[in-house]
Amino acid sequence: KAGVTQTPRYLIKTRGQQVTLSCSPISGHRSVSWYQQTPGQGLQFLFEYFSETQRNKGNFPGRFSGRQFSNSRSEMNVSTLELGDSALYLCASSLRMGEGYTFGSGTRLTVV
Amino acid sequence: SQQGEEDPQALSIQEGENATMNCSYKTSINNLQWYRQNSGRGLVHLILIRSNEREKHSGRLRVTLDTSKKSSSLLITASRAADTASYFCATDGGATNKLIFGTGTLLAVQP
């Protein structure tokens, strides 16, 4: 079966712009989580959605937002980009929250 | 801050040797999971151990969990060059089910 698909794979944006990243989970998976990975901070939890509802949220500013659609596909949005937002953004899906996540290959965002 | 701390931060061994990585966490958990990441790509789920289990095996992997010490270890036996990767433990945060990752161990297996 198809894995978790993240688009785009690479993105270069300018400070102050906004960006939307997309994630298509494994068919049947209703939980979708987002993570930010940087060399300095490691893997940081952004948020998790289950059945279109945000169930958990990490310690990120309100510039970071997300949503989940009825087909479980998810998007995350970052507004007013800062240089420090440059990172690998990973999406993961699972059947049940908290267990056995399958990760996508990530979107590498560079803010210049 | 991240819930899990891993030790060592980096480990270099020869092919055929065993590799052991340790993870400590701070709060109660329902389960603890180990993931592997190759060179900045997505993570791959390796194994999950529940809070009422003490040891679990999967192929060349052996995981132990000590909830009284809030610690876990991952043992990779007979390592191969292809095992070279970063390994992360992750805990589900107990009631929140929020998956929080440790700092990771970078394993290099020399051929």
Short mmCIF file of C-alpha atoms in Angstrom, two decimals:
data_model
loop_
_atom_site.label_atom_id
_atom_site.label_comp_id
_atom_site.label_asym_id
_atom_site.label_seq_id
_atom_site.Cartn_x
_atom_site.Cartn_y
_atom_site.Cartn_z
CA LYS A 1 0.00 0.00 0.00
CA ALA A 2 1.12 3.60 -0.58
CA GLY A 3 3.06 5.27 2.21
CA VAL A 4 2.70 8.72 3.66
CA THR A 5 3.13 11.31 0.93
CA GLN A 6 4.38 14.81 1.64
CA THR A 7 4.47 17.60 -0.89
CA PRO A 8 6.45 19.47 -1.87
CA ARG A 9 9.79 17.81 -1.06
CA TYR A 10 11.75 21.06 -1.13
CA LEU A 11 10.70 24.65 -0.73
CA ILE A 12 12.52 27.97 -0.62
CA LYS A 13 10.65 30.95 0.75
CA THR A 14 11.48 34.52 1.71
CA ARG A 15 11.10 35.93 5.21
CA GLY A 16 7.61 37.25 5.79
CA GLN A 17 5.96 34.94 3.29
CA GLN A 18 3.63 32.12 4.21
CA VAL A 19 3.78 28.47 3.23
CA THR A 20 1.42 25.50 3.11
CA LEU A 21 2.66 21.93 3.33
CA SER A 22 0.57 18.92 2.45
CA CYS A 23 0.42 15.39 3.80
CA SER A 24 -1.54 12.38 2.54
CA PRO A 25 -1.64 9.62 5.16
CA ILE A 26 -1.79 5.89 4.62
CA SER A 27 -5.26 4.83 3.60
CA GLY A 28 -7.33 4.10 6.70
CA HIS A 29 -5.10 6.05 9.06
CA ARG A 30 -7.08 8.75 10.84
CA SER A 31 -4.31 10.19 12.99
CA VAL A 32 -1.88 12.65 11.41
CA SER A 33 0.95 14.33 13.28
CA TRP A 34 3.42 17.00 12.26
CA TYR A 35 6.99 17.46 13.49
CA GLN A 36 9.70 20.03 12.92
CA GLN A 37 13.27 18.74 12.83
CA THR A 38 16.30 20.99 13.13
CA PRO A 39 19.93 20.21 14.05
CA GLY A 40 19.69 22.36 17.17
CA GLN A 41 16.26 21.41 18.56
CA GLY A 42 15.86 17.90 17.18
CA LEU A 43 12.36 16.54 16.58
CA GLN A 44 9.75 18.89 17.95
CA PHE A 45 6.07 18.00 18.04
CA LEU A 46 3.84 20.52 16.28
CA PHE A 47 0.31 19.10 16.41
CA GLU A 48 -1.79 16.01 15.88
CA TYR A 49 -5.15 15.60 14.23
CA PHE A 50 -7.59 12.76 14.53
CA SER A 51 -10.89 12.67 12.65
CA GLU A 52 -10.52 16.32 11.60
CA THR A 53 -10.01 17.55 15.18
CA GLN A 54 -6.76 18.84 16.66
CA ARG A 55 -6.11 16.56 19.62
CA ASN A 56 -2.66 17.71 20.71
CA LYS A 57 -0.55 20.77 20.19
CA GLY A 58 3.14 21.47 20.77
CA ASN A 59 4.79 24.65 22.00
CA PHE A 60 4.92 26.61 18.78
CA PRO A 61 3.66 30.14 18.13
CA GLY A 62 0.30 30.77 16.51
CA ARG A 63 2.01 31.32 13.17
CA PHE A 64 1.98 27.54 12.90
CA SER A 65 -1.42 26.08 12.15
CA GLY A 66 -2.89 23.00 10.59
CA ARG A 67 -6.02 21.25 9.61
CA GLN A 68 -7.28 17.84 8.59
CA PHE A 69 -9.85 17.11 5.94
CA SER A 70 -12.58 14.49 5.90
CA ASN A 71 -10.36 12.16 3.82
CA SER A 72 -7.68 12.44 6.56
CA ARG A 73 -5.34 14.45 4.38
CA SER A 74 -3.70 17.21 6.35
CA GLU A 75 -2.09 20.57 5.71
CA MET A 76 0.06 22.75 7.87
CA ASN A 77 0.55 26.44 7.34
CA VAL A 78 3.26 28.74 8.57
CA SER A 79 2.63 32.46 8.23
CA THR A 80 5.11 35.34 8.41
CA LEU A 81 8.08 33.06 7.91
CA GLU A 82 11.25 33.62 9.92
CA LEU A 83 14.77 32.39 9.21
CA GLY A 84 14.48 30.06 12.19
CA ASP A 85 11.59 28.23 10.53
CA SER A 86 14.05 26.61 8.15
CA ALA A 87 13.75 22.91 8.93
CA LEU A 88 12.67 19.49 7.80
CA TYR A 89 8.92 19.17 8.40
CA LEU A 90 7.77 15.61 8.88
CA CYS A 91 4.27 14.24 8.74
CA ALA A 92 3.29 10.89 10.25
CA SER A 93 0.10 8.86 10.27
CA SER A 94 -1.20 6.00 12.38
CA LEU A 95 -4.32 3.99 13.02
CA ARG A 96 -4.36 4.99 16.67
CA MET A 97 -2.95 8.03 18.41
CA GLY A 98 0.28 7.34 20.23
CA GLU A 99 1.17 4.10 18.46
CA GLY A 100 3.24 2.95 15.50
CA TYR A 101 3.52 5.96 13.23
CA THR A 102 4.52 5.82 9.58
CA PHE A 103 6.46 8.86 8.48
CA GLY A 104 6.66 10.62 5.15
CA SER A 105 9.98 11.69 3.64
CA GLY A 106 9.44 15.24 4.76
CA THR A 107 9.41 18.72 3.28
CA ARG A 108 12.66 20.64 3.57
CA LEU A 109 11.83 24.31 3.99
CA THR A 110 14.51 26.93 3.59
CA VAL A 111 13.69 30.52 4.53
CA VAL A 112 16.01 33.16 3.06
CA SER B 1 11.69 20.50 25.98
CA GLN B 2 11.96 16.95 24.70
CA GLN B 3 10.84 14.20 26.99
CA GLY B 4 13.47 11.62 26.10
CA GLU B 5 17.19 11.81 26.46
CA GLU B 6 19.36 9.26 24.72
CA ASP B 7 22.77 7.98 25.50
CA PRO B 8 25.25 7.87 23.91
CA GLN B 9 24.82 10.74 21.46
CA ALA B 10 27.05 8.94 18.99
CA LEU B 11 28.32 5.39 18.70
CA SER B 12 30.81 3.88 16.26
CA ILE B 13 31.26 0.12 16.02
CA GLN B 14 32.52 -2.53 13.60
CA GLU B 15 30.26 -4.74 11.55
CA GLY B 16 29.26 -7.84 13.48
CA GLU B 17 29.43 -6.13 16.86
CA ASN B 18 26.40 -5.36 19.02
CA ALA B 19 25.14 -1.82 19.54
CA THR B 20 23.30 -0.67 22.66
CA MET B 21 21.46 2.62 22.98
CA ASN B 22 19.73 3.92 26.08
CA CYS B 23 16.77 6.21 26.53
CA SER B 24 15.46 7.95 29.63
CA TYR B 25 12.11 9.71 29.89
CA LYS B 26 10.30 11.86 32.43
CA THR B 27 6.59 11.12 32.71
CA SER B 28 4.31 8.10 32.81
CA ILE B 29 3.77 6.29 29.54
CA ASN B 30 1.49 3.80 27.86
CA ASN B 31 4.21 2.70 25.49
CA LEU B 32 7.69 3.47 24.26
CA GLN B 33 8.75 3.20 20.63
CA TRP B 34 12.02 3.16 18.74
CA TYR B 35 12.50 4.70 15.32
CA ARG B 36 15.36 4.83 12.83
CA GLN B 37 16.18 7.75 10.55
CA ASN B 38 18.56 7.54 7.64
CA SER B 39 20.36 10.75 6.72
CA GLY B 40 17.63 13.38 7.13
CA ARG B 41 14.85 11.28 5.64
CA GLY B 42 11.61 10.16 7.25
CA LEU B 43 11.62 7.99 10.34
CA VAL B 44 10.95 4.26 10.26
CA HIS B 45 9.10 2.59 13.12
CA LEU B 46 11.16 -0.28 14.55
CA ILE B 47 9.43 -1.61 17.63
CA LEU B 48 6.87 -0.70 20.29
CA ILE B 49 6.95 -1.90 23.88
CA ARG B 50 4.03 -1.36 26.22
CA SER B 51 4.35 -0.16 29.79
CA ASN B 52 3.43 -3.60 31.17
CA GLU B 53 6.14 -5.35 29.13
CA ARG B 54 9.76 -5.67 30.20
CA GLU B 55 11.40 -7.03 27.08
CA LYS B 56 10.55 -7.43 23.41
CA HIS B 57 12.36 -8.89 20.42
CA SER B 58 12.07 -8.27 16.70
CA GLY B 59 14.65 -9.90 14.45
CA ARG B 60 18.04 -8.52 15.51
CA LEU B 61 16.44 -5.95 17.81
CA ARG B 62 15.93 -6.37 21.53
CA VAL B 63 14.21 -3.69 23.58
CA THR B 64 13.95 -3.53 27.35
CA LEU B 65 11.82 -1.22 29.44
CA ASP B 66 12.19 -0.36 33.13
CA THR B 67 9.27 1.85 34.13
CA SER B 68 10.57 2.21 37.70
CA LYS B 69 13.71 3.86 36.34
CA LYS B 70 11.89 5.47 33.41
CA SER B 71 14.43 4.03 31.00
CA SER B 72 14.66 1.79 27.96
CA SER B 73 17.45 0.26 25.93
CA LEU B 74 17.69 -0.86 22.32
CA LEU B 75 20.14 -3.60 21.43
CA ILE B 76 21.02 -4.30 17.80
CA THR B 77 22.86 -7.59 17.47
CA ALA B 78 25.33 -8.53 14.72
CA SER B 79 25.25 -5.03 13.27
CA ARG B 80 25.61 -4.34 9.56
CA ALA B 81 26.79 -1.29 7.64
CA ALA B 82 23.16 -0.77 6.60
CA ASP B 83 22.25 -0.18 10.28
CA THR B 84 24.12 3.14 10.11
CA ALA B 85 21.46 5.71 11.02
CA SER B 86 20.10 7.84 13.84
CA TYR B 87 17.94 6.01 16.37
CA PHE B 88 15.26 7.75 18.39
CA CYS B 89 13.11 6.65 21.27
CA ALA B 90 9.63 8.12 21.55
CA THR B 91 7.10 8.05 24.35
CA ASP B 92 3.38 8.62 24.09
CA GLY B 93 3.06 10.97 27.06
CA GLY B 94 0.63 8.74 28.94
CA ALA B 95 -2.81 10.36 28.94
CA THR B 96 -2.06 12.75 26.09
CA ASN B 97 -0.99 10.14 23.51
CA LYS B 98 1.32 12.86 22.23
CA LEU B 99 4.40 11.21 20.74
CA ILE B 100 7.54 12.93 22.00
CA PHE B 101 10.97 12.03 20.66
CA GLY B 102 14.30 11.82 22.37
CA THR B 103 17.49 13.47 21.23
CA GLY B 104 18.66 10.45 19.26
CA THR B 105 21.78 8.32 18.98
CA LEU B 106 23.85 8.47 15.80
CA LEU B 107 25.11 4.96 15.06
CA ALA B 108 27.93 4.39 12.59
CA VAL B 109 28.72 0.81 11.65
CA GLN B 110 32.10 0.48 9.99
CA PRO B 111 32.42 -2.26 7.33
#
